[in-house]
């Protein structure tokens, strides 16, 4: 899986250094993944939420943070659309961000 907008992860990590290890682990998993469908993601991340518009919400660091990604399964591209706390997540529309 090709990850687009890695800068979003770095910027979040700079603001929340305690999330660095969890974000690195997610990036490593996603980078090596061959997700062909939402079901493939759920096999690895059972707590991920599958939304419309090919959006997936991943729980990061024991659900302290949320990462929203738009997945293009055909081209194997994962666009990071949002990383934030639960409070920040509650203020966005995850299907449109």
CSV table of C-alpha atoms in Angstrom, one decimal:
chain,number,residue,atom,x,y,z
A,1,UNK,CA,0.0,0.0,0.0
A,2,UNK,CA,1.4,3.4,-0.9
A,3,UNK,CA,0.8,6.0,1.8
A,4,UNK,CA,0.0,9.6,0.7
A,5,UNK,CA,0.3,12.5,3.1
A,6,UNK,CA,2.9,11.1,5.5
A,7,UNK,CA,3.5,14.7,6.5
A,8,UNK,CA,0.2,14.6,8.3
A,9,UNK,CA,1.6,11.8,10.5
A,10,UNK,CA,4.8,13.8,11.2
A,11,UNK,CA,2.9,17.0,12.1
A,12,UNK,CA,0.6,15.1,14.5
A,13,UNK,CA,3.6,13.3,16.0
A,14,UNK,CA,5.3,16.6,16.6
A,15,UNK,CA,2.2,17.9,18.5
A,16,UNK,CA,1.7,14.5,20.3
A,17,UNK,CA,5.1,12.8,20.8
A,18,UNK,CA,3.5,10.1,22.9
A,19,UNK,CA,1.7,8.8,19.7
A,20,UNK,CA,4.9,8.4,17.7
A,21,UNK,CA,5.4,4.6,18.3
A,22,UNK,CA,1.8,3.8,17.6
A,23,UNK,CA,1.8,5.9,14.4
A,24,UNK,CA,5.1,4.2,13.3
A,25,UNK,CA,3.5,0.8,13.9
A,26,UNK,CA,0.4,1.7,11.9
A,27,UNK,CA,2.5,3.1,9.1
A,28,UNK,CA,4.7,0.0,9.0
A,29,UNK,CA,1.6,-2.3,8.8
A,30,UNK,CA,-0.2,-0.1,6.2
A,31,UNK,CA,2.9,0.2,4.0
A,32,UNK,CA,3.3,-3.5,3.8
A,33,UNK,CA,-0.4,-4.3,3.4
A,34,UNK,CA,-2.2,-5.5,0.3
A,35,UNK,CA,-5.7,-4.5,1.2
A,36,UNK,CA,-8.0,-5.5,-1.6
A,37,UNK,CA,-11.3,-4.7,0.3
A,38,UNK,CA,-12.6,-3.3,3.6
A,39,UNK,CA,-12.9,-6.9,4.8
A,40,UNK,CA,-9.1,-7.3,4.4
A,41,UNK,CA,-8.6,-4.3,6.7
A,42,UNK,CA,-11.0,-5.7,9.3
A,43,UNK,CA,-9.1,-9.0,9.4
A,44,UNK,CA,-6.0,-7.1,10.6
A,45,UNK,CA,-7.7,-4.2,12.4
A,46,UNK,CA,-10.9,-5.6,13.9
A,47,UNK,CA,-11.7,-2.3,15.6
A,48,UNK,CA,-11.4,-0.2,12.4
A,49,UNK,CA,-14.6,1.5,11.3
A,50,UNK,CA,-15.5,1.2,7.7
A,51,UNK,CA,-17.4,4.3,6.4
A,52,UNK,CA,-18.7,5.4,3.0
A,53,UNK,CA,-16.6,6.9,0.3
A,54,UNK,CA,-13.9,4.2,1.0
A,55,UNK,CA,-13.0,5.8,4.3
A,56,UNK,CA,-11.6,3.8,7.2
A,57,UNK,CA,-11.2,5.0,10.8
A,58,UNK,CA,-8.3,3.4,12.6
A,59,UNK,CA,-7.9,3.6,16.4
A,60,UNK,CA,-4.4,4.6,17.3
A,61,UNK,CA,-2.6,4.1,20.7
A,62,UNK,CA,-5.3,2.1,22.4
A,63,UNK,CA,-8.1,4.3,20.9
A,64,UNK,CA,-6.6,7.5,22.3
A,65,UNK,CA,-6.4,8.9,18.7
A,66,UNK,CA,-8.2,8.4,15.4
A,67,UNK,CA,-6.7,8.2,11.9
A,68,UNK,CA,-9.0,8.6,8.9
A,69,UNK,CA,-7.8,7.2,5.6
A,70,UNK,CA,-9.3,7.1,2.2
A,71,UNK,CA,-8.4,3.9,0.5
A,72,UNK,CA,-8.1,3.3,-3.2
A,73,UNK,CA,-8.1,-0.5,-3.3
A,74,UNK,CA,-7.5,-0.8,-7.1
A,75,UNK,CA,-4.4,1.3,-7.0
A,76,UNK,CA,-3.2,0.3,-3.5
A,77,UNK,CA,-3.1,3.9,-2.3
A,78,UNK,CA,-3.9,5.0,1.3
A,79,UNK,CA,-4.6,8.7,1.6
A,80,UNK,CA,-4.3,9.9,5.2
A,81,UNK,CA,-7.1,12.5,5.5
A,82,UNK,CA,-7.0,13.1,9.3
A,83,UNK,CA,-5.2,12.2,12.5
A,84,UNK,CA,-6.4,13.6,15.8
A,85,UNK,CA,-7.8,13.2,19.2
A,86,UNK,CA,-11.3,12.0,19.9
A,87,UNK,CA,-12.4,15.6,20.5
A,88,UNK,CA,-10.9,16.7,17.2
A,89,UNK,CA,-12.5,13.7,15.4
A,90,UNK,CA,-15.9,14.6,16.8
A,91,UNK,CA,-15.7,18.0,15.1
A,92,UNK,CA,-15.2,16.6,11.5
A,93,UNK,CA,-17.2,14.6,9.0
A,94,UNK,CA,-15.0,11.6,8.5
A,95,UNK,CA,-16.6,10.8,5.1
A,96,UNK,CA,-15.9,14.2,3.7
A,97,UNK,CA,-12.5,15.2,5.3
